[in-house]
């Protein structure tokens, strides 16, 4: 690198790029991240690690030093525009919360008056008593399974007996929007909920979570896997950096897991290497708006694979002999500089498509080249003549 900071042509720019420059870039990204979260809630996520991951990712995919700087600037540019959106959202949610509190206070006053009147009433007719509470717990849980999570929580106001019934549902669905984007309340609520379920040894079939910049989501996801969830759905807030599914904290190993859906998640090879043998029941996988730092998706049981609007950062091989339906689409129309900082050219190689009956391949941003297999199978021979590059 010369005195102007320019790396000479023909020289491997990565080996000549000093750590001091990289640290400076990390600090710039960190500063941008810190402006997006209130100081009281930054403890829920290690922003230093997030900044390091962003810089490392860009350092890996950049073609040269100039491209490295351009991608860093794109990342910072998008992050710097985010706080306006979040402030507008918080003001709107605060207004809604004030209206709800006023309504609840009025309602509480009416209920208090009603309780006082009921104390002077004679005993009600037998048919007016709460007969549902006398049903077996298994039957009550079955009835509540037809309710949404929010509806089930509301049953806790019916009587003392109903207070904790909703916490034992087999299907857990939680959205940080329900907490007005309050990350501390959301995190505390979910920790207490999962602890109460562990103490009661409550079974779990479905775990669906929409979170926002909370590192503990790795523990929550791992909790669902360890408690034999059949359906696992996780989505990170779309305006934030993709959530890093940490292979040191999440062991994607389960003989019960059948469906996996991830949105705005960064996935590396370590996570996907577990799928080949550790999830023998996995049949459905949906990846939306994710960063795929993987070289292979391999599974002998997978039947339906959808990769929608994802950023493929390495050439990807898909080896799924039982696959029936395959959809890889990239129809992004937004001009997010943050997302564009990860655009590279990659190839998706489909190794085995012998059992596929439905296939849709589409890339609108010219970033993905699809290569299909040739074989003696007539269907595969037809497929191998198709090459989708838009």
Short mmCIF file of C-alpha atoms in Angstrom, two decimals:
data_model
loop_
_atom_site.label_atom_id
_atom_site.label_comp_id
_atom_site.label_asym_id
_atom_site.label_seq_id
_atom_site.Cartn_x
_atom_site.Cartn_y
_atom_site.Cartn_z
CA UNK A 1 0.00 0.00 0.00
CA UNK A 2 1.47 3.39 -0.97
CA UNK A 3 1.52 6.58 1.07
CA UNK A 4 -1.95 7.53 -0.21
CA UNK A 5 -3.49 4.34 1.08
CA UNK A 6 -3.89 2.83 -2.40
CA UNK A 7 -2.95 -0.80 -2.86
CA UNK A 8 -0.73 -1.37 -5.88
CA UNK A 9 -2.22 -3.20 -8.84
CA UNK A 10 -1.37 -6.89 -8.94
CA UNK A 11 -0.86 -7.10 -5.18
CA UNK A 12 -3.19 -9.21 -3.02
CA UNK A 13 -5.08 -6.38 -1.38
CA UNK A 14 -6.23 -8.48 1.59
CA UNK A 15 -2.69 -9.31 2.69
CA UNK A 16 -1.68 -5.66 2.40
CA UNK A 17 -4.74 -4.26 4.14
CA UNK A 18 -3.60 -3.33 7.63
CA UNK A 19 -5.59 -4.37 10.68
CA UNK A 20 -5.65 -0.73 11.75
CA UNK A 21 -7.71 0.14 8.65
CA UNK A 22 -10.07 -2.77 9.26
CA UNK A 23 -10.49 -1.75 12.90
CA UNK A 24 -11.33 1.76 11.75
CA UNK A 25 -14.02 0.39 9.45
CA UNK A 26 -15.40 -1.78 12.26
CA UNK A 27 -15.60 1.24 14.55
CA UNK A 28 -17.45 3.22 11.88
CA UNK A 29 -19.97 0.40 11.45
CA UNK A 30 -20.29 0.08 15.23
CA UNK A 31 -21.05 3.78 15.57
CA UNK A 32 -23.80 3.46 12.95
CA UNK A 33 -25.28 0.48 14.77
CA UNK A 34 -25.23 2.23 18.13
CA UNK A 35 -27.30 5.11 16.79
CA UNK A 36 -30.10 2.71 15.90
CA UNK A 37 -30.77 1.36 19.37
CA UNK A 38 -31.55 3.19 22.58
CA UNK A 39 -28.66 3.12 25.04
CA UNK A 40 -30.82 1.36 27.62
CA UNK A 41 -31.40 -1.64 25.35
CA UNK A 42 -28.01 -2.16 23.70
CA UNK A 43 -27.16 -4.71 26.40
CA UNK A 44 -29.46 -7.19 24.68
CA UNK A 45 -27.08 -7.50 21.75
CA UNK A 46 -23.30 -7.38 21.36
CA UNK A 47 -23.03 -4.69 18.70
CA UNK A 48 -19.26 -5.06 18.58
CA UNK A 49 -19.65 -8.65 17.36
CA UNK A 50 -22.28 -7.56 14.82
CA UNK A 51 -19.93 -4.89 13.44
CA UNK A 52 -17.07 -7.40 13.22
CA UNK A 53 -19.26 -9.89 11.34
CA UNK A 54 -20.38 -7.22 8.85
CA UNK A 55 -16.78 -6.17 8.15
CA UNK A 56 -15.54 -9.76 7.89
CA UNK A 57 -18.32 -10.64 5.47
CA UNK A 58 -17.56 -7.67 3.24
CA UNK A 59 -13.81 -8.32 3.49
CA UNK A 60 -14.44 -11.86 2.23
CA UNK A 61 -16.68 -11.09 -0.74
CA UNK A 62 -15.08 -7.83 -1.95
CA UNK A 63 -13.20 -8.14 -5.23
CA UNK A 64 -10.61 -5.44 -4.47
CA UNK A 65 -9.83 -2.63 -2.06
CA UNK A 66 -12.07 -0.16 -3.86
CA UNK A 67 -14.94 -2.65 -3.79
CA UNK A 68 -14.30 -3.19 -0.08
CA UNK A 69 -14.62 0.53 0.63
CA UNK A 70 -17.72 0.82 -1.57
CA UNK A 71 -19.50 -1.99 0.25
CA UNK A 72 -18.59 -0.52 3.65
CA UNK A 73 -20.05 2.82 2.57
CA UNK A 74 -23.21 1.11 1.31
CA UNK A 75 -23.65 -0.62 4.64
CA UNK A 76 -23.20 2.55 6.66
CA UNK A 77 -25.43 4.54 4.33
CA UNK A 78 -28.42 2.27 4.84
CA UNK A 79 -27.92 2.02 8.59
CA UNK A 80 -27.79 5.81 8.91
CA UNK A 81 -31.27 6.13 7.38
CA UNK A 82 -32.87 3.60 9.70
CA UNK A 83 -33.27 5.72 12.84
CA UNK A 84 -35.88 7.95 11.17
CA UNK A 85 -38.05 4.93 10.44
CA UNK A 86 -37.68 3.53 13.96
CA UNK A 87 -38.50 6.86 15.63
CA UNK A 88 -41.68 7.17 13.57
CA UNK A 89 -42.64 3.62 14.50
CA UNK A 90 -42.01 4.23 18.21
CA UNK A 91 -44.06 7.45 18.22
CA UNK A 92 -46.95 5.64 16.57
CA UNK A 93 -46.74 2.73 19.01
CA UNK A 94 -46.57 5.14 21.98
CA UNK A 95 -49.78 6.80 20.82
CA UNK A 96 -51.49 3.42 20.47
CA UNK A 97 -50.22 2.33 23.90
CA UNK A 98 -51.65 5.46 25.55
CA UNK A 99 -55.06 4.77 24.02
CA UNK A 100 -54.95 1.15 25.17
CA UNK A 101 -54.02 2.13 28.74
CA UNK A 102 -56.87 4.63 28.90
CA UNK A 103 -59.29 2.00 27.64
CA UNK A 104 -58.01 -0.54 30.17
CA UNK A 105 -58.39 1.93 33.05
CA UNK A 106 -61.98 2.65 32.08
CA UNK A 107 -62.68 -1.05 31.66
CA UNK A 108 -61.11 -1.83 35.05
CA UNK A 109 -63.39 0.71 36.71
CA UNK A 110 -66.44 -0.91 35.14
CA UNK A 111 -65.27 -4.37 36.19
CA UNK A 112 -64.65 -3.21 39.78
CA UNK A 113 -68.16 -1.82 40.01
CA UNK A 114 -69.55 -5.03 38.56
CA UNK A 115 -67.67 -7.13 41.11
CA UNK A 116 -69.03 -4.98 43.95
CA UNK A 117 -72.57 -5.50 42.68
CA UNK A 118 -72.06 -9.23 42.26
CA UNK A 119 -71.07 -9.54 45.92
CA UNK A 120 -74.65 -8.63 46.87
CA UNK A 121 -76.30 -10.92 44.34
CA UNK A 122 -77.67 -14.34 45.03
CA UNK A 123 -75.86 -17.37 43.67
CA UNK A 124 -76.26 -17.66 39.92
CA UNK A 125 -78.17 -20.37 38.19
CA UNK A 126 -76.12 -23.58 37.74
CA UNK A 127 -76.14 -23.17 33.97
CA UNK A 128 -74.40 -19.80 34.31
CA UNK A 129 -71.35 -21.29 36.02
CA UNK A 130 -67.97 -21.71 34.29
CA UNK A 131 -68.30 -25.28 33.06
CA UNK A 132 -65.23 -25.15 30.77
CA UNK A 133 -62.88 -24.88 33.75
CA UNK A 134 -64.17 -28.25 34.95
CA UNK A 135 -63.11 -30.00 31.75
CA UNK A 136 -59.95 -32.15 31.73
CA UNK A 137 -56.78 -30.16 31.09
CA UNK A 138 -56.00 -32.06 27.89
CA UNK A 139 -59.38 -31.13 26.47
CA UNK A 140 -58.97 -27.48 27.51
CA UNK A 141 -55.57 -27.39 25.81
CA UNK A 142 -57.11 -28.87 22.67
CA UNK A 143 -59.81 -26.19 22.65
CA UNK A 144 -57.24 -23.43 23.18
CA UNK A 145 -55.11 -24.76 20.33
CA UNK A 146 -57.69 -23.30 17.93
CA UNK A 147 -56.95 -19.81 19.29
CA UNK A 148 -54.12 -17.56 18.22
CA UNK A 149 -51.44 -16.89 20.83
CA UNK A 150 -52.80 -13.42 21.53
CA UNK A 151 -56.33 -14.77 21.96
CA UNK A 152 -55.09 -17.52 24.26
CA UNK A 153 -53.28 -15.01 26.49
CA UNK A 154 -56.51 -13.05 26.91
CA UNK A 155 -58.17 -16.06 28.54
CA UNK A 156 -56.05 -15.38 31.64
CA UNK A 157 -58.53 -12.65 32.70
CA UNK A 158 -61.46 -15.09 32.92
CA UNK A 159 -60.60 -16.43 36.36
CA UNK A 160 -57.70 -17.44 38.57
CA UNK A 161 -57.82 -20.96 37.12
CA UNK A 162 -57.19 -19.60 33.61
CA UNK A 163 -54.17 -17.44 34.48
CA UNK A 164 -51.48 -19.91 33.36
CA UNK A 165 -53.37 -22.20 31.02
CA UNK A 166 -52.13 -20.43 27.88
CA UNK A 167 -48.48 -20.92 28.87
CA UNK A 168 -48.77 -24.67 28.30
CA UNK A 169 -49.95 -24.50 24.69
CA UNK A 170 -48.06 -26.76 22.30
CA UNK A 171 -47.84 -23.92 19.79
CA UNK A 172 -45.82 -20.84 20.81
CA UNK A 173 -46.14 -17.78 18.57
CA UNK A 174 -44.62 -14.49 19.72
CA UNK A 175 -44.05 -11.24 17.85
CA UNK A 176 -42.07 -8.29 19.18
CA UNK A 177 -44.60 -5.97 17.53
CA UNK A 178 -47.08 -7.08 20.21
CA UNK A 179 -44.71 -5.49 22.73
CA UNK A 180 -44.53 -2.21 20.79
CA UNK A 181 -40.94 -3.03 19.80
CA UNK A 182 -39.88 -2.96 23.47
CA UNK A 183 -36.99 -5.41 23.33
CA UNK A 184 -36.45 -5.58 27.11
CA UNK A 185 -40.07 -6.48 27.87
CA UNK A 186 -40.14 -8.97 25.01
CA UNK A 187 -36.94 -10.68 26.16
CA UNK A 188 -38.02 -10.82 29.81
CA UNK A 189 -41.46 -12.16 28.91
CA UNK A 190 -40.08 -14.93 26.72
CA UNK A 191 -37.46 -15.98 29.28
CA UNK A 192 -40.14 -16.32 31.98
CA UNK A 193 -42.49 -18.15 29.62
CA UNK A 194 -39.93 -20.77 28.62
CA UNK A 195 -38.83 -21.22 32.25
CA UNK A 196 -42.40 -21.88 33.37
CA UNK A 197 -42.80 -24.40 30.56
CA UNK A 198 -39.64 -26.23 31.59
CA UNK A 199 -40.82 -26.42 35.19
CA UNK A 200 -44.16 -27.84 34.02
CA UNK A 201 -42.53 -30.13 31.44
CA UNK A 202 -44.89 -28.73 28.78
CA UNK A 203 -44.56 -30.31 25.30
CA UNK A 204 -43.94 -28.16 22.23
CA UNK A 205 -44.98 -28.72 18.61
CA UNK A 206 -44.54 -25.28 17.04
CA UNK A 207 -42.22 -22.41 17.92
CA UNK A 208 -42.67 -19.22 15.90
CA UNK A 209 -40.77 -16.09 16.84
CA UNK A 210 -40.36 -12.61 15.35
CA UNK A 211 -37.55 -10.77 17.11
CA UNK A 212 -35.42 -7.65 16.83
CA UNK A 213 -31.70 -7.40 17.67
CA UNK A 214 -31.65 -9.77 20.66
CA UNK A 215 -28.72 -12.20 20.99
CA UNK A 216 -30.72 -14.46 23.32
CA UNK A 217 -32.80 -15.54 20.35
CA UNK A 218 -30.10 -18.16 19.77
CA UNK A 219 -30.94 -19.70 23.16
CA UNK A 220 -34.68 -19.53 22.47
CA UNK A 221 -34.25 -21.29 19.13
CA UNK A 222 -32.04 -23.94 20.69
CA UNK A 223 -34.62 -24.38 23.48
CA UNK A 224 -37.30 -25.14 20.89
CA UNK A 225 -35.08 -27.67 19.15
CA UNK A 226 -34.15 -29.41 22.41
CA UNK A 227 -37.82 -29.62 23.38
CA UNK A 228 -38.71 -31.49 20.20
CA UNK A 229 -40.49 -28.77 18.23
CA UNK A 230 -41.74 -30.10 14.91
CA UNK A 231 -42.13 -26.67 13.34
CA UNK A 232 -39.55 -23.92 13.88
CA UNK A 233 -40.05 -20.44 12.43
CA UNK A 234 -37.82 -17.47 13.18
CA UNK A 235 -37.78 -14.00 11.65
CA UNK A 236 -35.45 -11.10 12.42
CA UNK A 237 -36.77 -7.56 12.00
CA UNK A 238 -36.36 -6.75 8.31
CA UNK A 239 -34.78 -3.33 8.81
CA UNK A 240 -31.97 -4.72 10.93
CA UNK A 241 -28.78 -6.65 10.22
CA UNK A 242 -29.49 -10.35 9.49
CA UNK A 243 -29.56 -12.34 12.71
CA UNK A 244 -26.52 -14.59 13.07
CA UNK A 245 -27.52 -18.14 13.88
CA UNK A 246 -24.53 -18.98 16.06
CA UNK A 247 -23.44 -22.64 15.64
CA UNK A 248 -21.81 -22.45 19.09
CA UNK A 249 -25.19 -21.76 20.66
CA UNK A 250 -27.63 -23.53 18.34
CA UNK A 251 -27.35 -27.25 17.69
CA UNK A 252 -29.52 -27.93 14.67
CA UNK A 253 -30.01 -31.57 15.58
CA UNK A 254 -33.45 -33.09 16.07
CA UNK A 255 -35.22 -36.24 15.00
CA UNK A 256 -38.54 -34.42 15.42
CA UNK A 257 -38.00 -31.25 13.36
CA UNK A 258 -40.11 -31.36 10.19
CA UNK A 259 -40.36 -27.73 9.08
CA UNK A 260 -37.73 -24.98 9.27
CA UNK A 261 -38.51 -21.40 8.19
CA UNK A 262 -35.98 -18.60 8.61
CA UNK A 263 -36.25 -14.93 7.59
CA UNK A 264 -33.43 -12.37 7.59
CA UNK A 265 -30.92 -14.78 9.10
CA UNK A 266 -27.21 -15.19 8.35
CA UNK A 267 -26.32 -18.86 7.93
CA UNK A 268 -22.87 -20.39 7.63
CA UNK A 269 -21.66 -23.83 6.66
CA UNK A 270 -21.37 -25.09 10.24
CA UNK A 271 -25.13 -24.82 10.75
CA UNK A 272 -26.05 -26.49 7.47
CA UNK A 273 -23.58 -29.32 7.88
CA UNK A 274 -25.77 -30.57 10.73
CA UNK A 275 -28.81 -30.93 8.48
CA UNK A 276 -27.45 -33.83 6.46
CA UNK A 277 -27.63 -36.42 9.24
CA UNK A 278 -28.90 -34.68 12.37
CA UNK A 279 -32.44 -33.84 11.17
CA UNK A 280 -33.77 -37.06 9.61
CA UNK A 281 -37.43 -35.92 9.71
CA UNK A 282 -36.89 -32.53 8.03
CA UNK A 283 -39.16 -32.20 4.99
CA UNK A 284 -39.82 -28.48 4.50
CA UNK A 285 -37.36 -25.60 4.44
CA UNK A 286 -38.14 -21.97 3.64
CA UNK A 287 -35.36 -19.37 3.62
CA UNK A 288 -36.43 -15.78 2.99
CA UNK A 289 -34.17 -12.73 2.72
CA UNK A 290 -31.28 -14.65 4.29
CA UNK A 291 -27.52 -14.42 3.84
CA UNK A 292 -26.27 -17.85 2.76
CA UNK A 293 -22.59 -18.31 3.50
CA UNK A 294 -22.87 -22.02 2.74
CA UNK A 295 -21.51 -24.17 -0.04
CA UNK A 296 -23.96 -27.06 0.19
CA UNK A 297 -27.50 -27.83 1.27
CA UNK A 298 -27.64 -31.58 1.75
CA UNK A 299 -30.50 -33.64 3.13
CA UNK A 300 -31.83 -37.09 2.31
CA UNK A 301 -35.28 -36.32 3.76
CA UNK A 302 -35.98 -32.80 2.46
CA UNK A 303 -38.96 -32.67 0.08
CA UNK A 304 -39.74 -28.96 -0.28
CA UNK A 305 -37.05 -26.28 -0.53
CA UNK A 306 -37.79 -22.58 -1.06
CA UNK A 307 -35.02 -19.97 -1.19
CA UNK A 308 -36.68 -16.58 -1.64
CA UNK A 309 -34.87 -13.24 -2.06
CA UNK A 310 -31.73 -14.58 -0.39
CA UNK A 311 -28.15 -13.44 -0.90
CA UNK A 312 -26.00 -16.39 -1.97
CA UNK A 313 -22.45 -15.43 -1.01
CA UNK A 314 -20.77 -18.63 -2.21
CA UNK A 315 -21.37 -21.09 -5.03
CA UNK A 316 -24.12 -23.33 -3.69
CA UNK A 317 -24.66 -27.04 -4.33
CA UNK A 318 -28.05 -28.56 -3.59
CA UNK A 319 -27.97 -32.30 -2.95
CA UNK A 320 -31.44 -33.43 -1.92
CA UNK A 321 -32.41 -36.72 -3.61
CA UNK A 322 -35.91 -36.80 -2.06
CA UNK A 323 -36.75 -33.27 -3.19
CA UNK A 324 -40.18 -32.90 -4.81
CA UNK A 325 -40.50 -29.11 -5.01
CA UNK A 326 -37.73 -26.57 -5.52
CA UNK A 327 -38.15 -22.79 -5.71
CA UNK A 328 -35.24 -20.34 -5.86
CA UNK A 329 -36.44 -16.82 -6.56
CA UNK A 330 -34.90 -13.41 -6.31
CA UNK A 331 -37.41 -10.69 -7.14
CA UNK A 332 -36.10 -7.90 -4.94
CA UNK A 333 -37.14 -4.48 -6.16
CA UNK A 334 -35.85 -2.36 -3.25
CA UNK A 335 -32.70 -0.27 -3.59
CA UNK A 336 -31.45 -0.82 -0.06
CA UNK A 337 -27.77 0.14 0.01
CA UNK A 338 -27.33 -2.09 3.06
CA UNK A 339 -28.56 -5.14 1.17
CA UNK A 340 -26.73 -4.19 -2.02
CA UNK A 341 -23.47 -4.27 -0.09
CA UNK A 342 -23.73 -8.08 -0.19
CA UNK A 343 -24.45 -8.50 -3.91
CA UNK A 344 -22.04 -10.85 -5.69
CA UNK A 345 -22.25 -13.29 -8.60
CA UNK A 346 -22.84 -16.88 -7.52
CA UNK A 347 -23.84 -20.22 -9.00
CA UNK A 348 -26.52 -22.55 -7.66
CA UNK A 349 -25.75 -26.12 -8.73
CA UNK A 350 -28.59 -28.63 -8.42
CA UNK A 351 -26.90 -32.00 -8.16
CA UNK A 352 -29.93 -34.30 -8.00
CA UNK A 353 -33.35 -33.35 -9.40
CA UNK A 354 -34.57 -36.81 -10.35
CA UNK A 355 -37.67 -36.67 -8.12
CA UNK A 356 -38.53 -33.00 -8.56
CA UNK A 357 -42.02 -32.46 -9.96
CA UNK A 358 -42.13 -28.69 -9.46
CA UNK A 359 -39.23 -26.32 -10.08
CA UNK A 360 -39.13 -22.54 -10.27
CA UNK A 361 -35.87 -20.66 -10.78
CA UNK A 362 -35.79 -16.89 -11.14
CA UNK A 363 -33.14 -14.22 -10.60
CA UNK A 364 -33.94 -10.63 -11.50
CA UNK A 365 -30.71 -9.00 -10.33
CA UNK A 366 -28.34 -11.07 -12.49
CA UNK A 367 -26.60 -12.42 -9.43
CA UNK A 368 -27.37 -16.14 -9.67
CA UNK A 369 -26.55 -18.68 -12.35
CA UNK A 370 -28.54 -21.92 -12.18
CA UNK A 371 -26.94 -25.17 -13.30
CA UNK A 372 -29.12 -28.27 -13.57
CA UNK A 373 -28.03 -31.93 -13.74
CA UNK A 374 -27.88 -34.21 -16.75
CA UNK A 375 -28.80 -37.86 -16.36
CA UNK A 376 -30.47 -40.73 -18.13
CA UNK A 377 -33.81 -39.85 -16.55
CA UNK A 378 -36.12 -38.26 -19.19
CA UNK A 379 -37.35 -35.59 -16.78
CA UNK A 380 -33.83 -34.64 -15.78
CA UNK A 381 -32.77 -34.55 -19.43
CA UNK A 382 -35.43 -31.94 -20.02
CA UNK A 383 -34.35 -29.94 -17.00
CA UNK A 384 -30.70 -29.93 -17.93
CA UNK A 385 -31.43 -27.88 -21.05
CA UNK A 386 -32.79 -25.02 -18.92
CA UNK A 387 -30.47 -22.27 -17.77
CA UNK A 388 -31.95 -19.33 -15.90
CA UNK A 389 -29.91 -16.15 -15.95
CA UNK A 390 -31.83 -12.88 -15.92
#
